[in-house]
Amino acid sequence: MLSTKANNPKHEVRAVWLTTIGGIDWPHSYSSANQQRELITILDQLQLAGINTVMIQTRVRATTIFPTTIEPWDGCITGHPGKSPGYDPLQFCIEECHRRGMECHAWIVTIPVGKWNGTGCKQLRIKYPSLIRKIGDEGYMDPEKPQTGDYLAQFCAEVTRRYDVDGIHLDYIRYPETWKLKVSRPQGREYITNIVRKINHRVKALKPWIKLSCSPIGKYDDLARYRSSGWNANTTVCQDAQGWLRDGLMDALFPMMYFQGNNFYPFAVDWLEHSYGRIVAPGLAVYMMHPHEKDWALEVVTREMSVLRELGMGYTFFRSKFFTDNTKGIYDFTYDFNSVPALIPPMTWAGKLAPSPVSRLELKRSMTADRLIWQQAVDNSGADYLLYNVYASESLPVDISNPENLIATRQRELNITVPHKGRTLYYAVTAMNRYGMESEAVAIPSSATAGPGKPLDFRALMMGNKLKKYKSAKK
């Protein structure tokens, strides 16, 4: 197996899909208080394992986990479709992710709208009788009707306008595999791309820094030496995901690469070679390791993680519960694999300038902790607020290119308290805009001298009791 600690990158997407349909990842209770406690526990676990991106299933099947007049509440929240829990789960998740320096993306299931007589599908059929097609006992929005793109764009615009999400993540943005296609493949691709284009225009007009992404079928198409066995994004379901990156309609892809061996690696390289400088973080099938699924060995997934890191790609776990349940040791492996934090790659293609450096960085040292305070930097991107990253080391200069020195990410406060345990620590702070562009660092004390120091344990520095709790649970 490749070394878990090799080449820890400063920028890497480390994501999970947090599935709400049927409460299979979350929630496991209809009590609002219990739901909030459980989500906090899950996010703590994800933070400790170095996860920096959470995609929470927000539109489930023409039903939602947030209050809106567009569609009814999903039944996973209260046990009764259409009934409010008395709080806003999406808002709660966003706030808790941001508190932990993680991005939160709203995962929108697009074309499928659930059982034909289910709450969401039924209400949609009443409002738009000609828009929903029945296949078996399931309803689907018709991708060939212009109103489908208009409706989904309106839905995504509402989420974008009302919530401080970092991304809109489109799922099932394709033809259903059971759809009897009566148009040519190029025409089918154009229908799906038109939906993506409408969503992109509405979302980016409101908040251009929001990452628009999707989860395409794991193989884009047949390769010269490797066939996709009739199941691919581009030809089978008319999902031109690589074209969406090329044409600037998507910022990131999370392909569902739930395969191994030659069904995985050549197709991962193909995604990378057609990424056009955008983000690609393949979905890995941690669920396949469960004995009730395919009973894969741990090494299948860990090797895929290691190769993706060597290629400079991110990775995404499907699903969250199989990860936090530590199926076959995947959580323990990832905890070690992500021995240092990572920032999400910047959206360099957006063409935005980095912020100015922070000003008036001050250090106040007490017997047990250092308190850093700085003044707000100037944003040059036109976004709504800035974030700050904090670096520390026992030697000077503080190297901000080394992720081992990164002790706090994506925080909005203009101060931080760091327990120093009697050591002399040196600090640097950068401002970062919503596009992930980082300013030059301001260090303190800039005139001091120091010898070589030991690498810091960012978990011990910043997570304290959470880390002790995790280590106790492992014993």
CSV table of N, CA and C in Angstrom, one decimal, residues 367-453:
chain,number,residue,atom,x,y,z
A,367,MET,N,-0.2,32.4,29.9
A,367,MET,CA,0.5,31.3,30.4
A,367,MET,C,0.2,30.0,29.6
A,368,THR,N,-1.1,29.9,29.1
A,368,THR,CA,-1.5,28.7,28.4
A,368,THR,C,-1.8,28.8,26.9
A,369,ALA,N,-2.1,30.1,26.5
A,369,ALA,CA,-2.5,30.2,25.1
A,369,ALA,C,-2.0,31.5,24.5
A,370,ASP,N,-2.0,31.5,23.2
A,370,ASP,CA,-1.7,32.8,22.4
A,370,ASP,C,-3.0,33.3,21.8
A,371,ARG,N,-3.2,34.6,21.9
A,371,ARG,CA,-4.4,35.1,21.2
A,371,ARG,C,-3.9,36.1,20.1
A,372,LEU,N,-4.3,35.7,18.9
A,372,LEU,CA,-4.0,36.5,17.7
A,372,LEU,C,-5.2,37.4,17.3
A,373,ILE,N,-5.0,38.6,17.0
A,373,ILE,CA,-6.0,39.6,16.6
A,373,ILE,C,-5.5,40.3,15.4
A,374,TRP,N,-6.4,40.5,14.4
A,374,TRP,CA,-6.0,41.2,13.2
A,374,TRP,C,-7.2,42.1,12.7
A,375,GLN,N,-6.9,43.0,11.8
A,375,GLN,CA,-7.9,43.8,11.2
A,375,GLN,C,-8.3,43.2,9.9
A,376,GLN,N,-9.5,43.5,9.5
A,376,GLN,CA,-10.1,42.9,8.3
A,376,GLN,C,-9.3,43.3,7.0
A,377,ALA,N,-9.1,42.4,6.1
A,377,ALA,CA,-8.5,42.6,4.9
A,377,ALA,C,-9.5,43.2,3.9
A,378,VAL,N,-9.0,43.7,2.7
A,378,VAL,CA,-9.9,44.2,1.7
A,378,VAL,C,-10.1,43.2,0.6
A,379,ASP,N,-11.4,42.9,0.4
A,379,ASP,CA,-11.8,41.9,-0.7
A,379,ASP,C,-11.8,42.6,-2.0
A,380,ASN,N,-11.2,41.9,-3.0
A,380,ASN,CA,-11.1,42.5,-4.4
A,380,ASN,C,-12.0,41.7,-5.4
A,381,SER,N,-12.9,40.8,-4.8
A,381,SER,CA,-13.6,39.8,-5.7
A,381,SER,C,-15.1,40.2,-5.9
A,382,GLY,N,-15.6,41.1,-5.0
A,382,GLY,CA,-17.0,41.4,-5.1
A,382,GLY,C,-17.9,40.4,-4.4
A,383,ALA,N,-17.3,39.5,-3.7
A,383,ALA,CA,-18.1,38.5,-2.9
A,383,ALA,C,-18.6,39.2,-1.6
A,384,ASP,N,-19.3,38.4,-0.8
A,384,ASP,CA,-20.0,39.0,0.4
A,384,ASP,C,-19.1,39.1,1.6
A,385,TYR,N,-18.2,38.2,1.8
A,385,TYR,CA,-17.3,38.3,3.0
A,385,TYR,C,-16.0,37.6,2.7
A,386,LEU,N,-15.0,37.8,3.6
A,386,LEU,CA,-13.7,37.2,3.6
A,386,LEU,C,-13.6,36.1,4.6
A,387,LEU,N,-12.7,35.2,4.4
A,387,LEU,CA,-12.3,34.1,5.3
A,387,LEU,C,-10.9,34.2,5.7
A,388,TYR,N,-10.4,33.6,6.7
A,388,TYR,CA,-9.1,33.7,7.2
A,388,TYR,C,-8.5,32.4,7.5
A,389,ASN,N,-7.2,32.2,7.1
A,389,ASN,CA,-6.5,30.9,7.4
A,389,ASN,C,-5.3,31.3,8.3
A,390,VAL,N,-5.1,30.5,9.3
A,390,VAL,CA,-4.0,30.7,10.3
A,390,VAL,C,-3.0,29.6,10.2
A,391,TYR,N,-1.7,30.0,10.2
A,391,TYR,CA,-0.6,29.1,10.1
A,391,TYR,C,0.3,29.3,11.4
A,392,ALA,N,0.9,28.2,11.8
A,392,ALA,CA,1.8,28.3,13.0
A,392,ALA,C,2.9,27.3,12.8
A,393,SER,N,4.1,27.7,13.4
A,393,SER,CA,5.2,26.8,13.4
A,393,SER,C,6.2,27.2,14.5
A,394,GLU,N,7.1,26.3,14.9
A,394,GLU,CA,8.1,26.6,15.9
A,394,GLU,C,9.3,27.2,15.3
A,395,SER,N,9.3,27.4,14.0
A,395,SER,CA,10.5,28.0,13.4
A,395,SER,C,10.1,29.1,12.4
A,396,LEU,N,11.0,30.0,12.1
A,396,LEU,CA,10.8,31.1,11.2
A,396,LEU,C,11.6,30.8,9.9
A,397,PRO,N,11.1,31.3,8.8
A,397,PRO,CA,9.8,32.0,8.6
A,397,PRO,C,8.7,30.9,8.6
A,398,VAL,N,7.4,31.3,8.9
A,398,VAL,CA,6.3,30.4,8.8
A,398,VAL,C,6.0,30.1,7.4
A,399,ASP,N,6.1,28.9,7.0
A,399,ASP,CA,6.0,28.5,5.6
A,399,ASP,C,4.5,28.2,5.3
A,400,ILE,N,3.8,29.1,4.6
A,400,ILE,CA,2.4,28.9,4.3
A,400,ILE,C,2.1,27.9,3.2
A,401,SER,N,3.2,27.5,2.5
A,401,SER,CA,3.0,26.5,1.4
A,401,SER,C,3.0,25.1,2.0
A,402,ASN,N,3.4,25.0,3.3
A,402,ASN,CA,3.4,23.7,4.0
A,402,ASN,C,2.1,23.5,4.7
A,403,PRO,N,1.3,22.5,4.3
A,403,PRO,CA,0.0,22.3,5.0
A,403,PRO,C,0.2,21.8,6.5
A,404,GLU,N,1.4,21.4,6.9
A,404,GLU,CA,1.6,21.0,8.3
A,404,GLU,C,1.5,22.2,9.2
A,405,ASN,N,1.6,23.4,8.6
A,405,ASN,CA,1.6,24.6,9.4
A,405,ASN,C,0.2,25.2,9.5
A,406,LEU,N,-0.8,24.6,8.8
A,406,LEU,CA,-2.1,25.1,8.8
A,406,LEU,C,-2.9,24.7,10.0
A,407,ILE,N,-3.3,25.6,10.9
A,407,ILE,CA,-4.0,25.2,12.1
A,407,ILE,C,-5.5,25.7,12.2
A,408,ALA,N,-5.9,26.6,11.3
A,408,ALA,CA,-7.3,27.0,11.3
A,408,ALA,C,-7.6,27.4,9.9
A,409,THR,N,-8.7,27.0,9.3
A,409,THR,CA,-9.1,27.3,8.0
A,409,THR,C,-10.5,27.9,7.9
A,410,ARG,N,-10.6,28.8,6.9
A,410,ARG,CA,-11.9,29.4,6.5
A,410,ARG,C,-12.7,30.0,7.7
A,411,GLN,N,-12.0,30.7,8.6
A,411,GLN,CA,-12.7,31.3,9.7
A,411,GLN,C,-13.1,32.7,9.4
A,412,ARG,N,-14.2,33.2,9.9
A,412,ARG,CA,-14.7,34.5,9.7
A,412,ARG,C,-14.2,35.5,10.7
A,413,GLU,N,-14.0,35.0,12.0
A,413,GLU,CA,-13.6,35.9,13.1
A,413,GLU,C,-12.3,36.5,12.8
A,414,LEU,N,-12.0,37.7,13.4
A,414,LEU,CA,-10.8,38.4,13.3
A,414,LEU,C,-9.9,38.1,14.4
A,415,ASN,N,-10.0,37.0,15.1
A,415,ASN,CA,-9.1,36.6,16.2
A,415,ASN,C,-9.2,35.1,16.4
A,416,ILE,N,-8.2,34.6,17.1
A,416,ILE,CA,-8.2,33.2,17.4
A,416,ILE,C,-7.3,32.9,18.6
A,417,THR,N,-7.7,32.0,19.4
A,417,THR,CA,-6.9,31.6,20.6
A,417,THR,C,-6.3,30.2,20.4
A,418,VAL,N,-5.0,30.1,20.5
A,418,VAL,CA,-4.3,28.9,20.3
A,418,VAL,C,-3.6,28.4,21.5
A,419,PRO,N,-3.9,27.2,22.1
A,419,PRO,CA,-3.2,26.7,23.3
A,419,PRO,C,-1.7,26.4,22.9
A,420,HIS,N,-0.8,26.9,23.5
A,420,HIS,CA,0.6,26.8,23.1
A,420,HIS,C,1.4,25.7,23.9
A,421,LYS,N,0.9,25.3,25.0
A,421,LYS,CA,1.5,24.2,25.8
A,421,LYS,C,3.0,24.5,26.2
A,422,GLY,N,3.2,25.8,26.4
A,422,GLY,CA,4.5,26.2,26.8
A,422,GLY,C,5.5,26.4,25.7
A,423,ARG,N,5.1,26.2,24.5
A,423,ARG,CA,6.1,26.4,23.4
A,423,ARG,C,6.0,27.8,22.8
A,424,THR,N,7.1,28.2,22.2
A,424,THR,CA,7.0,29.5,21.5
A,424,THR,C,6.6,29.2,20.0
A,425,LEU,N,5.4,29.7,19.7
A,425,LEU,CA,4.9,29.5,18.3
A,425,LEU,C,5.0,30.8,17.6
A,426,TYR,N,5.2,30.7,16.3
A,426,TYR,CA,5.2,31.8,15.4
A,426,TYR,C,4.0,31.7,14.4
A,427,TYR,N,3.4,32.8,14.0
A,427,TYR,CA,2.2,32.7,13.3
A,427,TYR,C,2.2,33.5,12.0
A,428,ALA,N,1.3,33.1,11.1
A,428,ALA,CA,1.0,33.9,9.9
A,428,ALA,C,-0.4,33.8,9.6
A,429,VAL,N,-1.0,34.8,9.1
A,429,VAL,CA,-2.4,34.8,8.8
A,429,VAL,C,-2.6,35.3,7.3
A,430,THR,N,-3.5,34.6,6.6
A,430,THR,CA,-3.9,35.0,5.2
A,430,THR,C,-5.4,35.3,5.2
A,431,ALA,N,-5.8,36.2,4.3
A,431,ALA,CA,-7.2,36.4,4.0
A,431,ALA,C,-7.5,35.6,2.7
A,432,MET,N,-8.7,35.1,2.7
A,432,MET,CA,-9.1,34.3,1.5
A,432,MET,C,-10.5,34.6,1.1
A,433,ASN,N,-10.7,34.8,-0.2
A,433,ASN,CA,-12.1,35.2,-0.7
A,433,ASN,C,-12.9,34.0,-0.9
A,434,ARG,N,-14.2,34.2,-1.3
A,434,ARG,CA,-15.1,33.0,-1.5
A,434,ARG,C,-14.7,32.2,-2.6
A,435,TYR,N,-13.8,32.6,-3.5
A,435,TYR,CA,-13.3,31.9,-4.6
A,435,TYR,C,-12.1,31.0,-4.2
A,436,GLY,N,-11.7,31.1,-3.0
A,436,GLY,CA,-10.5,30.4,-2.5
A,436,GLY,C,-9.2,31.0,-2.8
A,437,MET,N,-9.2,32.3,-3.3
A,437,MET,CA,-7.9,32.9,-3.6
A,437,MET,C,-7.4,33.5,-2.3
A,438,GLU,N,-6.1,33.2,-2.0
A,438,GLU,CA,-5.5,33.6,-0.8
A,438,GLU,C,-4.6,34.8,-0.9
A,439,SER,N,-4.6,35.7,0.1
A,439,SER,CA,-3.7,36.9,0.1
A,439,SER,C,-2.3,36.4,0.5
A,440,GLU,N,-1.4,37.4,0.4
A,440,GLU,CA,-0.1,37.2,0.9
A,440,GLU,C,-0.2,37.1,2.4
A,441,ALA,N,0.8,36.4,3.0
A,441,ALA,CA,0.7,36.2,4.5
A,441,ALA,C,1.3,37.4,5.2
A,442,VAL,N,0.7,37.6,6.4
A,442,VAL,CA,1.3,38.6,7.4
A,442,VAL,C,1.7,37.7,8.6
A,443,ALA,N,3.0,37.9,8.9
A,443,ALA,CA,3.5,37.0,10.0
A,443,ALA,C,3.8,37.8,11.3
A,444,ILE,N,3.8,37.1,12.4
A,444,ILE,CA,4.1,37.7,13.7
A,444,ILE,C,4.9,36.7,14.5
A,445,PRO,N,6.0,37.1,15.2
A,445,PRO,CA,6.6,38.4,15.0
A,445,PRO,C,7.6,38.3,13.8
A,446,SER,N,7.5,39.3,12.9
A,446,SER,CA,8.2,39.2,11.7
A,446,SER,C,9.7,39.4,11.8
A,447,SER,N,10.1,40.0,13.0
A,447,SER,CA,11.6,40.3,13.1
A,447,SER,C,12.3,39.3,14.0
A,448,ALA,N,11.5,38.3,14.6
A,448,ALA,CA,12.1,37.4,15.5
A,448,ALA,C,12.9,36.4,14.8
A,449,THR,N,13.8,35.7,15.5
A,449,THR,CA,14.6,34.6,15.0
A,449,THR,C,14.3,33.4,15.8
A,450,ALA,N,14.4,32.3,15.1
A,450,ALA,CA,14.2,31.0,15.8
A,450,ALA,C,14.9,29.9,15.1
A,451,GLY,N,15.1,28.8,15.8
A,451,GLY,CA,15.8,27.7,15.2
A,451,GLY,C,14.7,26.7,14.7
A,452,PRO,N,15.2,25.5,14.2
A,452,PRO,CA,14.2,24.6,13.7
A,452,PRO,C,13.3,24.0,14.8
A,453,GLY,N,12.1,23.7,14.4
A,453,GLY,CA,11.1,23.2,15.4
A,453,GLY,C,10.5,21.9,14.9
